[in-house]
mmCIF file of C-alpha atoms in Angstrom:
data_model
loop_
_atom_site.group_PDB
_atom_site.id
_atom_site.type_symbol
_atom_site.label_atom_id
_atom_site.label_comp_id
_atom_site.label_asym_id
_atom_site.label_seq_id
_atom_site.Cartn_x
_atom_site.Cartn_y
_atom_site.Cartn_z
ATOM 1 C CA SER A 187 1.775 16.028 -9.525
ATOM 2 C CA GLN A 188 2.711 13.223 -7.193
ATOM 3 C CA GLN A 189 5.315 10.508 -6.948
ATOM 4 C CA GLY A 190 4.262 7.213 -8.466
ATOM 5 C CA GLU A 191 1.715 8.148 -11.087
ATOM 6 C CA GLU A 192 0.193 5.253 -12.990
ATOM 7 C CA ASP A 193 -0.960 5.413 -16.549
ATOM 8 C CA PRO A 194 -3.552 4.661 -17.785
ATOM 9 C CA GLN A 195 -6.040 5.229 -14.978
ATOM 10 C CA ALA A 196 -8.246 2.488 -16.369
ATOM 11 C CA LEU A 197 -7.641 -0.304 -18.862
ATOM 12 C CA SER A 198 -10.190 -2.678 -20.329
ATOM 13 C CA ILE A 199 -9.077 -5.701 -22.366
ATOM 14 C CA GLN A 200 -10.215 -9.156 -23.471
ATOM 15 C CA GLU A 201 -8.962 -12.376 -21.948
ATOM 16 C CA GLY A 202 -5.780 -13.537 -23.625
ATOM 17 C CA GLU A 203 -4.574 -10.035 -24.459
ATOM 18 C CA ASN A 204 -1.579 -8.410 -22.814
ATOM 19 C CA ALA A 205 -1.984 -5.528 -20.387
ATOM 20 C CA THR A 206 0.652 -2.851 -19.931
ATOM 21 C CA MET A 207 0.607 -0.303 -17.132
ATOM 22 C CA ASN A 208 3.110 2.471 -16.635
ATOM 23 C CA CYS A 209 4.376 4.319 -13.598
ATOM 24 C CA SER A 210 6.357 7.543 -13.459
ATOM 25 C CA TYR A 211 8.082 9.051 -10.472
ATOM 26 C CA LYS A 212 10.077 12.170 -9.721
ATOM 27 C CA THR A 213 12.802 11.494 -7.161
ATOM 28 C CA SER A 214 15.668 9.055 -6.738
ATOM 29 C CA ILE A 215 14.583 5.668 -5.501
ATOM 30 C CA ASN A 216 16.041 2.574 -3.862
ATOM 31 C CA ASN A 217 13.397 0.338 -5.365
ATOM 32 C CA LEU A 218 10.010 0.337 -7.029
ATOM 33 C CA GLN A 219 7.286 -2.117 -6.159
ATOM 34 C CA TRP A 220 4.055 -3.187 -7.838
ATOM 35 C CA TYR A 221 1.004 -4.211 -5.855
ATOM 36 C CA ARG A 222 -2.394 -5.557 -6.764
ATOM 37 C CA GLN A 223 -5.671 -4.914 -4.957
ATOM 38 C CA ASN A 224 -8.926 -6.717 -5.464
ATOM 39 C CA SER A 225 -11.978 -4.604 -4.754
ATOM 40 C CA GLY A 226 -12.134 -3.533 -1.119
ATOM 41 C CA ARG A 227 -9.333 -5.828 0.005
ATOM 42 C CA GLY A 228 -5.753 -5.459 1.101
ATOM 43 C CA LEU A 229 -2.866 -4.983 -1.292
ATOM 44 C CA VAL A 230 -0.834 -7.945 -2.447
ATOM 45 C CA HIS A 231 2.797 -7.529 -3.412
ATOM 46 C CA LEU A 232 3.674 -8.582 -6.971
ATOM 47 C CA ILE A 233 7.256 -7.604 -7.763
ATOM 48 C CA LEU A 234 10.052 -5.468 -6.310
ATOM 49 C CA ILE A 235 12.687 -4.108 -8.681
ATOM 50 C CA ARG A 236 15.779 -2.397 -7.325
ATOM 51 C CA SER A 237 17.270 0.759 -8.763
ATOM 52 C CA ASN A 238 20.223 -1.150 -10.251
ATOM 53 C CA GLU A 239 17.948 -3.624 -12.056
ATOM 54 C CA ARG A 240 16.332 -3.076 -15.434
ATOM 55 C CA GLU A 241 13.933 -5.970 -15.798
ATOM 56 C CA LYS A 242 12.342 -8.688 -13.666
ATOM 57 C CA HIS A 243 9.974 -11.517 -14.406
ATOM 58 C CA SER A 244 7.550 -13.439 -12.262
ATOM 59 C CA GLY A 245 5.271 -15.896 -14.019
ATOM 60 C CA ARG A 246 3.142 -13.884 -16.449
ATOM 61 C CA LEU A 247 4.423 -10.589 -15.043
ATOM 62 C CA ARG A 248 7.277 -8.557 -16.479
ATOM 63 C CA VAL A 249 8.466 -5.345 -14.892
ATOM 64 C CA THR A 250 10.929 -2.901 -16.394
ATOM 65 C CA LEU A 251 12.626 0.046 -14.762
ATOM 66 C CA ASP A 252 14.256 2.979 -16.525
ATOM 67 C CA THR A 253 15.873 5.188 -13.899
ATOM 68 C CA SER A 254 17.025 7.716 -16.496
ATOM 69 C CA LYS A 255 13.404 8.323 -17.440
ATOM 70 C CA LYS A 256 12.134 7.704 -13.907
ATOM 71 C CA SER A 257 9.567 5.264 -15.177
ATOM 72 C CA SER A 258 8.516 1.643 -14.835
ATOM 73 C CA SER A 259 6.109 -0.604 -16.652
ATOM 74 C CA LEU A 260 4.181 -3.696 -15.619
ATOM 75 C CA LEU A 261 3.239 -6.146 -18.353
ATOM 76 C CA ILE A 262 0.741 -8.912 -17.717
ATOM 77 C CA THR A 263 0.791 -11.437 -20.542
ATOM 78 C CA ALA A 264 -2.111 -13.669 -21.597
ATOM 79 C CA SER A 265 -4.475 -11.944 -19.202
ATOM 80 C CA ARG A 266 -7.288 -13.759 -17.408
ATOM 81 C CA ALA A 267 -10.570 -12.544 -15.960
ATOM 82 C CA ALA A 268 -9.064 -13.210 -12.526
ATOM 83 C CA ASP A 269 -6.455 -10.501 -13.217
ATOM 84 C CA THR A 270 -9.213 -7.902 -12.890
ATOM 85 C CA ALA A 271 -8.038 -5.632 -10.063
ATOM 86 C CA SER A 272 -6.362 -2.315 -9.305
ATOM 87 C CA TYR A 273 -2.611 -2.178 -9.753
ATOM 88 C CA PHE A 274 -0.401 0.247 -7.854
ATOM 89 C CA CYS A 275 3.226 1.164 -8.103
ATOM 90 C CA ALA A 276 5.045 2.282 -4.981
ATOM 91 C CA THR A 277 8.464 3.824 -4.645
ATOM 92 C CA ASP A 278 11.015 3.682 -1.860
ATOM 93 C CA ARG A 279 12.214 7.230 -2.259
ATOM 94 C CA ALA A 280 15.806 7.922 -1.361
ATOM 95 C CA ALA A 281 18.038 10.867 -0.683
ATOM 96 C CA GLY A 282 21.702 10.074 -1.089
ATOM 97 C CA GLY A 283 20.837 6.384 -1.056
ATOM 98 C CA THR A 284 19.054 6.606 2.291
ATOM 99 C CA SER A 285 15.410 5.621 2.331
ATOM 100 C CA TYR A 286 12.723 7.904 3.651
ATOM 101 C CA GLY A 287 11.525 4.756 5.436
ATOM 102 C CA LYS A 288 8.172 4.602 3.720
ATOM 103 C CA LEU A 289 6.586 3.761 0.400
ATOM 104 C CA THR A 290 4.835 6.338 -1.750
ATOM 105 C CA PHE A 291 1.909 4.919 -3.683
ATOM 106 C CA GLY A 292 0.334 6.142 -6.895
ATOM 107 C CA GLN A 293 -3.376 6.341 -7.609
ATOM 108 C CA GLY A 294 -3.372 3.054 -9.465
ATOM 109 C CA THR A 295 -4.608 1.570 -12.713
ATOM 110 C CA ILE A 296 -7.952 -0.216 -12.719
ATOM 111 C CA LEU A 297 -7.651 -3.246 -14.988
ATOM 112 C CA THR A 298 -10.746 -5.028 -16.252
ATOM 113 C CA VAL A 299 -10.299 -8.267 -18.175
ATOM 114 C CA HIS A 300 -13.438 -9.428 -19.975
ATOM 115 C CA PRO A 301 -13.999 -13.180 -20.400
ATOM 116 C CA GLU B 10 -3.224 -15.040 3.661
ATOM 117 C CA THR B 11 -0.318 -12.659 4.096
ATOM 118 C CA GLY B 12 0.320 -13.162 7.816
ATOM 119 C CA VAL B 13 -1.207 -9.797 8.711
ATOM 120 C CA THR B 14 -4.614 -9.838 10.339
ATOM 121 C CA GLN B 15 -6.955 -6.962 11.050
ATOM 122 C CA THR B 16 -10.062 -6.768 13.216
ATOM 123 C CA PRO B 17 -12.794 -5.849 12.867
ATOM 124 C CA ARG B 18 -13.278 -6.192 9.123
ATOM 125 C CA HIS B 19 -16.232 -3.820 9.135
ATOM 126 C CA LEU B 20 -17.127 -1.068 11.601
ATOM 127 C CA VAL B 21 -19.987 1.397 11.769
ATOM 128 C CA MET B 22 -19.707 4.096 14.388
ATOM 129 C CA GLY B 23 -21.303 7.361 15.355
ATOM 130 C CA MET B 24 -19.320 10.563 15.637
ATOM 131 C CA THR B 25 -19.322 10.397 19.435
ATOM 132 C CA ASN B 26 -18.196 6.784 19.707
ATOM 133 C CA LYS B 27 -14.765 5.477 20.662
ATOM 134 C CA LYS B 28 -13.504 2.386 18.934
ATOM 135 C CA SER B 29 -10.195 0.701 18.189
ATOM 136 C CA LEU B 30 -8.815 -1.085 15.165
ATOM 137 C CA LYS B 31 -6.392 -3.927 15.753
ATOM 138 C CA CYS B 32 -3.616 -5.278 13.571
ATOM 139 C CA GLU B 33 -1.361 -8.245 14.217
ATOM 140 C CA GLN B 34 1.514 -9.532 12.130
ATOM 141 C CA HIS B 35 3.003 -13.012 12.361
ATOM 142 C CA LEU B 36 5.949 -12.391 10.053
ATOM 143 C CA GLY B 37 8.656 -11.236 12.456
ATOM 144 C CA HIS B 38 8.806 -7.813 10.840
ATOM 145 C CA ASN B 39 10.170 -4.765 12.623
ATOM 146 C CA ALA B 40 8.014 -2.074 11.022
ATOM 147 C CA MET B 41 4.245 -1.588 10.956
ATOM 148 C CA TYR B 42 2.098 0.948 9.151
ATOM 149 C CA TRP B 43 -1.397 2.409 9.094
ATOM 150 C CA TYR B 44 -2.803 3.599 5.773
ATOM 151 C CA LYS B 45 -6.088 5.235 4.866
ATOM 152 C CA GLN B 46 -7.659 4.482 1.493
ATOM 153 C CA SER B 47 -10.518 6.703 0.384
ATOM 154 C CA ALA B 48 -12.366 6.487 -2.893
ATOM 155 C CA LYS B 49 -10.508 8.075 -5.799
ATOM 156 C CA LYS B 50 -7.479 9.000 -3.693
ATOM 157 C CA PRO B 51 -4.027 7.456 -3.467
ATOM 158 C CA LEU B 52 -3.211 5.341 -0.465
ATOM 159 C CA GLU B 53 -2.402 7.769 2.374
ATOM 160 C CA LEU B 54 0.266 6.802 4.882
ATOM 161 C CA MET B 55 -0.856 7.728 8.392
ATOM 162 C CA PHE B 56 1.677 6.297 10.841
ATOM 163 C CA VAL B 57 4.896 4.290 10.777
ATOM 164 C CA TYR B 58 6.306 2.338 13.698
ATOM 165 C CA ASN B 59 9.838 0.945 13.616
ATOM 166 C CA PHE B 60 10.691 -1.371 16.532
ATOM 167 C CA LYS B 61 7.690 0.061 18.420
ATOM 168 C CA GLU B 62 8.883 3.640 17.978
ATOM 169 C CA GLN B 63 6.741 5.981 15.950
ATOM 170 C CA THR B 64 8.867 7.346 13.138
ATOM 171 C CA GLU B 65 6.195 8.969 11.017
ATOM 172 C CA ASN B 66 3.030 10.882 11.751
ATOM 173 C CA ASN B 67 1.802 12.133 8.446
ATOM 174 C CA SER B 68 -0.132 15.148 9.752
ATOM 175 C CA VAL B 69 -2.926 12.944 10.986
ATOM 176 C CA PRO B 70 -5.675 14.581 13.105
ATOM 177 C CA SER B 71 -5.495 13.825 16.816
ATOM 178 C CA ARG B 72 -8.837 11.992 16.683
ATOM 179 C CA PHE B 73 -6.700 9.105 15.362
ATOM 180 C CA SER B 74 -4.367 7.768 18.033
ATOM 181 C CA PRO B 75 -1.975 4.894 17.258
ATOM 182 C CA GLU B 76 -0.520 2.483 19.770
ATOM 183 C CA CYS B 77 2.216 -0.086 19.222
ATOM 184 C CA PRO B 78 2.774 -2.153 22.394
ATOM 185 C CA ASN B 79 5.221 -4.517 20.663
ATOM 186 C CA SER B 80 6.538 -5.172 17.181
ATOM 187 C CA SER B 81 3.715 -7.621 16.402
ATOM 188 C CA HIS B 82 0.699 -5.541 17.367
ATOM 189 C CA LEU B 83 -0.596 -2.210 16.230
ATOM 190 C CA PHE B 84 -3.763 -0.399 17.235
ATOM 191 C CA LEU B 85 -5.567 2.637 15.907
ATOM 192 C CA HIS B 86 -7.799 4.261 18.495
ATOM 193 C CA LEU B 87 -10.650 6.308 17.077
ATOM 194 C CA HIS B 88 -12.688 8.991 18.804
ATOM 195 C CA THR B 89 -15.019 11.785 17.709
ATOM 196 C CA LEU B 90 -14.565 10.919 14.057
ATOM 197 C CA GLN B 91 -16.140 12.782 11.171
ATOM 198 C CA PRO B 92 -18.103 11.330 8.255
ATOM 199 C CA GLU B 93 -15.167 12.138 5.942
ATOM 200 C CA ASP B 94 -13.080 9.659 7.947
ATOM 201 C CA SER B 95 -15.111 6.839 6.405
ATOM 202 C CA ALA B 96 -12.611 4.775 4.420
ATOM 203 C CA LEU B 97 -10.749 1.497 4.223
ATOM 204 C CA TYR B 98 -8.007 1.412 6.864
ATOM 205 C CA LEU B 99 -5.123 -0.842 5.967
ATOM 206 C CA CYS B 100 -2.374 -2.145 8.184
ATOM 207 C CA ALA B 101 0.926 -3.358 6.762
ATOM 208 C CA SER B 102 4.231 -4.661 8.031
ATOM 209 C CA SER B 103 7.711 -5.030 6.572
ATOM 210 C CA HIS B 104 11.384 -5.407 7.262
ATOM 211 C CA LEU B 105 12.979 -2.002 7.436
ATOM 212 C CA ARG B 106 16.715 -2.451 7.451
ATOM 213 C CA ALA B 107 19.753 -0.413 6.571
ATOM 214 C CA GLY B 108 17.549 2.381 5.339
ATOM 215 C CA ILE B 109 15.844 0.266 2.672
ATOM 216 C CA GLN B 110 12.093 -0.188 2.457
ATOM 217 C CA GLU B 111 11.396 -3.790 1.491
ATOM 218 C CA THR B 112 8.128 -5.444 0.509
ATOM 219 C CA GLN B 113 5.140 -4.495 2.615
ATOM 220 C CA TYR B 114 2.581 -7.115 3.563
ATOM 221 C CA PHE B 115 -0.939 -5.845 3.964
ATOM 222 C CA GLY B 116 -3.857 -6.980 6.044
ATOM 223 C CA PRO B 117 -7.355 -7.248 4.553
ATOM 224 C CA GLY B 118 -8.378 -3.861 5.932
ATOM 225 C CA THR B 119 -11.161 -2.498 8.112
ATOM 226 C CA ARG B 120 -14.014 -0.855 6.240
ATOM 227 C CA LEU B 121 -15.083 2.049 8.478
ATOM 228 C CA LEU B 122 -18.310 3.980 8.140
ATOM 229 C CA VAL B 123 -18.849 7.036 10.318
ATOM 230 C CA LEU B 124 -22.436 8.178 10.626
#
């Protein structure tokens, strides 16, 4: 299996509910990033969390990182129809603290928020 | 608007054609990337340029030829493509410093169809 696997692959919720997406990875990392992509468009950066951080917030977004479990979660609170998109995690893999100089993306979670 | 532009946004070409994709970033970044996004596959990194020097060629077929004349412009020259090369091609840029991969900023992509 590959670095940066998101779970679930698809999530369907009602407006106002919370959405939680998970990401697992296999190697040491410098940081983990979450991106959002609307259908057929470019990716938009949401949050970057560094390996020495455990939690970050940005508006309705909350990201956690557990390096012992090599996993991260993205929580979107009070979801809106406009949150409908694909969400990707990406890792800056590291060996001995040195980056490979590229991000490794997972396959993403497709989130659908029904009005 | 992320400060990364791509042209054209849509391209239809025959297998014998030669075309080029263009990417320009206005963010003062030192690294630029080409990604391929096919249906139901993770984002595939194709090429990385750091200060105009190619630092990654992810086993990409020679029918894809990148060019980076300066740190703000990136091209992807296409020739004798195959129908399976049809995909969304995304350009991104970022600061790459001290071995750490920071946030990547993506362009809107070029939707390529090879007939």
